[in-house]
Amino acid sequence: MKKTILKERSGAERKPVSVEVSGLSKQFGKQHVLREINLTVKPGEIFVIMGPSGSGKSVLLRQIAGLDLPTAGTVRIEGYDPAVPDTRDRFALALVFQAGALFNSLSVYDNLALYPLEHRLCSKQEIHERVMRALKILSLENAAKKFPSELSGGMKKRVAIARALVMEPQLLCYDEPTSELDPVMSATITEIIATLKNEFRVTSIVVSHDRDLALTIADRVAILMKGVLRFIGTPAELRQCTDPAIVDFLNPQIDLKNPRYLQLEAS
């Protein structure tokens, strides 16, 4: 069964997938992290999830990727539960972690080749071709023999994306892809995400605080606050949003006479 599914997945009919989240809630003990989340991601779109720190964005991404189970509700990828092993065999899913999650003892090339080699997803020759193609797309050919300790922060982000591309994903999830990067490299990563949408015909879900990324390349944006979905719409609709909390999040005003940290201490 597994071999049949993998064969089907690697065929010419590989397409971007849809994602549906219905009534999803997540608790850690008594702490409610996500409350009744309902959203649909269309095949091939770039869907950006924004919100303040601690609002549950990365937790939601882990639910979508099948890395964690919801307390209530469901996640479905083309109607299949991502937490079930057969779903991961049926569809090519990849996650770009915030910190890169590269293996420090392996070269860039070996970081990219490790998963498909260990899981025997295809022949060694095809894996080599996939790795070199991903490195070329991300302009990393000259870094193939380097180790993570020899890379800049921006290069590590690009290597993490390249590793995901080796899977030829139908769904590509990014967790804060522009965090800890300077403005120029953040713009570069944003351009890469937009380009890969068409190059790989992939559905992209991006968790980010980056307002420029969301307003520039997203097809739709969701705003998550305190575990509650507060807004879903296009960048144009988000610019017109009058919700005071969302306006303050997107365009915070610095007030030296009444600083925010004093308000946080009081609340």
Coordinates of C-alpha atoms in Angstrom, one line a residue:
M1 CA 0.0 0.0 0.0
K2 CA 2.7 2.5 1.0
K3 CA 4.7 1.9 -2.2
T4 CA 1.6 2.4 -4.3
I5 CA 0.8 5.7 -2.6
L6 CA 4.4 6.9 -3.0
K7 CA 4.3 6.0 -6.7
E8 CA 1.1 7.9 -7.1
R9 CA 2.5 10.9 -5.3
S10 CA 5.6 11.2 -7.4
G11 CA 3.7 11.1 -10.7
A12 CA 2.9 13.9 -13.1
E13 CA -0.4 14.6 -11.4
R14 CA 1.2 15.9 -8.2
K15 CA -0.8 19.1 -7.4
P16 CA -0.9 21.7 -4.6
V17 CA -3.3 20.6 -1.8
S18 CA -6.1 22.3 0.2
V19 CA -6.2 22.5 3.9
E20 CA -9.3 22.7 6.1
V21 CA -9.3 23.5 9.8
S22 CA -12.6 22.9 11.6
G23 CA -13.4 23.8 15.2
L24 CA -9.8 23.3 16.3
S25 CA -8.9 24.0 19.9
K26 CA -5.7 23.2 21.7
Q27 CA -5.0 23.1 25.5
F28 CA -1.8 22.5 27.4
G29 CA -3.1 21.6 30.9
K30 CA -5.5 24.4 31.8
Q31 CA -4.0 26.8 29.3
H32 CA -6.1 27.4 26.2
V33 CA -3.8 28.1 23.3
L34 CA -6.2 27.9 20.4
R35 CA -10.0 28.3 20.5
E36 CA -12.4 27.1 17.8
I37 CA -10.2 27.9 14.8
N38 CA -12.0 27.6 11.4
L39 CA -10.2 28.3 8.2
T40 CA -9.6 26.9 4.7
V41 CA -6.4 27.2 2.7
K42 CA -7.0 27.0 -1.1
P43 CA -4.7 24.9 -3.3
G44 CA -1.7 26.8 -4.5
E45 CA -2.2 30.0 -2.4
I46 CA 0.2 31.7 0.0
F47 CA -1.7 31.9 3.3
V48 CA 0.0 34.0 6.0
I49 CA -0.8 33.6 9.7
M50 CA 0.1 36.7 11.7
G51 CA -0.4 37.7 15.3
P52 CA 1.4 38.9 18.5
S53 CA 3.9 36.6 20.2
G54 CA 2.2 33.9 22.2
S55 CA -1.0 34.0 20.2
G56 CA -0.7 30.4 19.1
K57 CA 0.6 30.7 15.5
S58 CA 3.3 28.1 15.7
V59 CA 1.0 25.7 17.6
L60 CA -1.5 26.0 14.9
L61 CA 1.1 25.3 12.2
R62 CA 2.2 22.2 14.1
Q63 CA -1.4 21.0 14.1
I64 CA -1.6 21.6 10.3
A65 CA 1.6 19.7 9.7
G66 CA 0.4 16.8 11.8
L67 CA 3.2 17.1 14.4
D68 CA 0.7 17.5 17.3
L69 CA -2.9 16.5 18.0
P70 CA -5.7 19.0 18.7
T71 CA -7.6 18.9 21.9
A72 CA -10.8 19.3 19.8
G73 CA -11.7 19.8 16.2
T74 CA -10.0 18.5 13.0
V75 CA -7.4 19.3 10.4
R76 CA -7.8 17.8 6.9
I77 CA -5.4 17.9 3.9
E78 CA -7.6 17.0 0.9
G79 CA -9.9 15.3 3.3
Y80 CA -7.1 13.3 5.1
D81 CA -5.9 13.7 8.7
P82 CA -2.2 14.9 8.6
A83 CA -1.4 13.1 11.8
V84 CA -2.1 9.7 10.2
P85 CA 1.0 8.1 8.6
D86 CA -0.8 7.2 5.4
T87 CA -1.6 10.9 4.8
R88 CA 2.1 11.7 5.0
D89 CA 2.8 9.0 2.5
R90 CA 0.0 10.1 0.2
F91 CA 0.9 13.8 0.1
A92 CA 4.4 15.5 0.2
L93 CA 4.4 17.9 3.2
A94 CA 7.4 19.9 4.4
L95 CA 8.1 22.2 7.3
V96 CA 10.7 25.0 7.4
F97 CA 11.5 25.4 11.1
Q98 CA 12.1 28.8 12.6
A99 CA 15.7 28.0 13.7
G100 CA 16.4 25.9 10.6
A101 CA 16.9 22.7 12.6
L102 CA 20.0 21.8 10.5
F103 CA 22.3 19.0 11.7
N104 CA 25.5 20.6 12.7
S105 CA 27.6 17.5 12.0
L106 CA 26.4 17.2 8.4
S107 CA 27.4 19.3 5.4
V108 CA 24.7 21.3 3.6
Y109 CA 24.5 18.6 0.9
D110 CA 24.1 15.8 3.5
N111 CA 21.4 17.8 5.4
L112 CA 19.4 17.9 2.2
A113 CA 19.9 14.3 1.3
L114 CA 19.5 12.7 4.7
Y115 CA 15.7 12.3 4.9
P116 CA 15.1 10.9 1.3
L117 CA 18.1 8.6 1.7
E118 CA 17.0 7.2 5.1
H119 CA 13.4 6.7 3.9
R120 CA 14.4 5.5 0.4
L121 CA 12.0 7.8 -1.3
C122 CA 13.8 7.4 -4.6
S123 CA 17.1 6.3 -6.1
K124 CA 20.4 7.8 -5.0
Q125 CA 20.8 9.4 -8.4
E126 CA 17.4 11.1 -8.3
I127 CA 18.1 12.3 -4.7
H128 CA 21.4 13.8 -5.9
E129 CA 19.5 15.5 -8.8
R130 CA 16.9 16.8 -6.4
V131 CA 19.5 18.1 -3.9
M132 CA 21.5 19.9 -6.6
R133 CA 18.4 21.4 -8.1
A134 CA 17.3 22.8 -4.8
L135 CA 20.7 24.2 -4.1
K136 CA 20.8 25.8 -7.5
I137 CA 17.3 27.4 -7.0
L138 CA 18.4 28.9 -3.7
S139 CA 21.9 29.9 -5.1
L140 CA 23.6 27.6 -2.7
E141 CA 25.7 25.4 -5.1
N142 CA 29.0 26.8 -3.6
A143 CA 27.8 26.0 -0.1
A144 CA 27.2 22.3 -0.6
K145 CA 30.3 21.1 1.2
K146 CA 30.0 23.7 4.0
F147 CA 28.8 23.0 7.5
P148 CA 26.0 24.9 9.3
S149 CA 28.6 26.6 11.6
E150 CA 30.1 28.2 8.5
L151 CA 26.9 29.7 7.3
S152 CA 25.3 33.1 8.0
G153 CA 21.8 33.4 9.4
G154 CA 20.4 34.1 5.9
M155 CA 22.2 31.1 4.4
K156 CA 20.9 28.8 7.1
K157 CA 17.3 29.9 6.3
R158 CA 17.9 29.2 2.6
V159 CA 19.4 25.8 3.3
A160 CA 16.3 25.0 5.4
I161 CA 14.1 25.9 2.5
A162 CA 16.2 24.0 0.1
R163 CA 15.9 20.9 2.3
A164 CA 12.1 21.2 2.2
L165 CA 12.2 21.5 -1.6
V166 CA 14.0 18.2 -2.0
M167 CA 10.7 16.6 -0.9
E168 CA 9.0 18.3 -3.9
P169 CA 6.2 19.3 -1.5
Q170 CA 2.6 19.9 -2.2
L171 CA 2.2 21.7 1.1
L172 CA 5.1 23.8 2.4
C173 CA 4.8 25.3 5.9
Y174 CA 7.1 28.1 7.1
D175 CA 7.6 29.0 10.7
E176 CA 8.9 32.6 11.0
P177 CA 11.1 32.4 7.9
T178 CA 12.3 36.0 8.2
S179 CA 13.0 36.1 11.9
E180 CA 16.4 37.3 13.0
L181 CA 17.3 38.5 9.5
D182 CA 18.2 42.0 8.3
P183 CA 15.7 43.8 6.1
V184 CA 17.5 42.9 2.8
M185 CA 17.7 39.2 3.6
S186 CA 14.1 39.3 4.8
A187 CA 13.1 40.7 1.5
T188 CA 15.1 38.0 -0.3
I189 CA 13.4 35.2 1.7
T190 CA 10.0 36.8 0.9
E191 CA 10.9 36.8 -2.8
I192 CA 11.9 33.1 -2.6
I193 CA 8.6 32.1 -1.0
A194 CA 6.7 33.9 -3.7
T195 CA 8.8 32.4 -6.5
L196 CA 8.5 28.9 -5.2
K197 CA 4.7 29.1 -5.2
N198 CA 4.8 28.9 -9.0
E199 CA 8.1 27.0 -9.5
F200 CA 6.8 24.0 -7.5
R201 CA 3.1 24.5 -7.7
V202 CA 2.9 24.4 -3.9
T203 CA 0.4 25.5 -1.3
S204 CA 2.3 27.7 1.2
I205 CA 1.3 28.4 4.8
V206 CA 3.5 31.0 6.4
V207 CA 3.6 32.0 10.1
S208 CA 5.2 35.4 10.4
H209 CA 5.4 38.7 12.2
D210 CA 6.7 40.3 9.0
R211 CA 4.1 42.8 7.9
D212 CA 5.9 43.5 4.6
L213 CA 5.9 39.8 3.7
A214 CA 2.2 39.4 4.5
L215 CA 1.1 42.5 2.6
T216 CA 3.3 41.9 -0.4
I217 CA 3.0 38.2 -1.3
A218 CA 0.1 36.7 0.6
D219 CA -3.1 35.7 -1.2
R220 CA -4.9 35.9 2.1
V221 CA -3.9 36.7 5.7
A222 CA -5.2 35.4 9.0
I223 CA -4.7 37.4 12.3
L224 CA -4.6 35.2 15.4
M225 CA -4.8 36.9 18.8
K226 CA -4.9 35.2 22.2
G227 CA -5.7 31.9 20.4
V228 CA -8.8 33.4 18.6
L229 CA -9.0 33.9 14.8
R230 CA -9.7 37.6 14.6
F231 CA -9.5 38.2 10.8
I232 CA -9.2 36.4 7.5
G233 CA -9.0 38.3 4.2
T234 CA -6.8 39.6 1.4
P235 CA -4.0 42.1 2.0
A236 CA -6.2 44.8 0.5
E237 CA -9.0 44.0 3.0
L238 CA -6.4 43.9 5.9
R239 CA -5.3 47.4 5.0
Q240 CA -8.9 48.6 5.3
C241 CA -9.5 46.7 8.6
T242 CA -10.7 49.1 11.4
D243 CA -10.4 46.6 14.3
P244 CA -8.4 48.7 16.9
A245 CA -6.3 45.7 18.1
I246 CA -5.4 44.7 14.5
V247 CA -4.6 48.4 13.6
D248 CA -2.4 48.7 16.7
F249 CA -0.6 45.4 15.8
L250 CA 0.1 46.4 12.2
N251 CA 1.0 50.0 13.0
P252 CA 2.1 50.3 16.6
Q253 CA 2.8 53.8 17.9
I254 CA 5.8 54.4 20.1
D255 CA 4.6 56.4 23.2
L256 CA 7.5 57.4 25.4
K257 CA 5.2 59.1 27.9
N258 CA 3.1 56.0 28.4
P259 CA 5.3 53.1 27.4
R260 CA 3.7 49.7 26.6
Y261 CA 5.8 47.7 29.1
L262 CA 4.2 49.6 32.0
Q263 CA 0.7 48.7 30.6
L264 CA 1.8 45.1 30.4
E265 CA 3.0 45.1 34.0
A266 CA -0.3 46.7 35.1
S267 CA -2.5 44.1 33.3

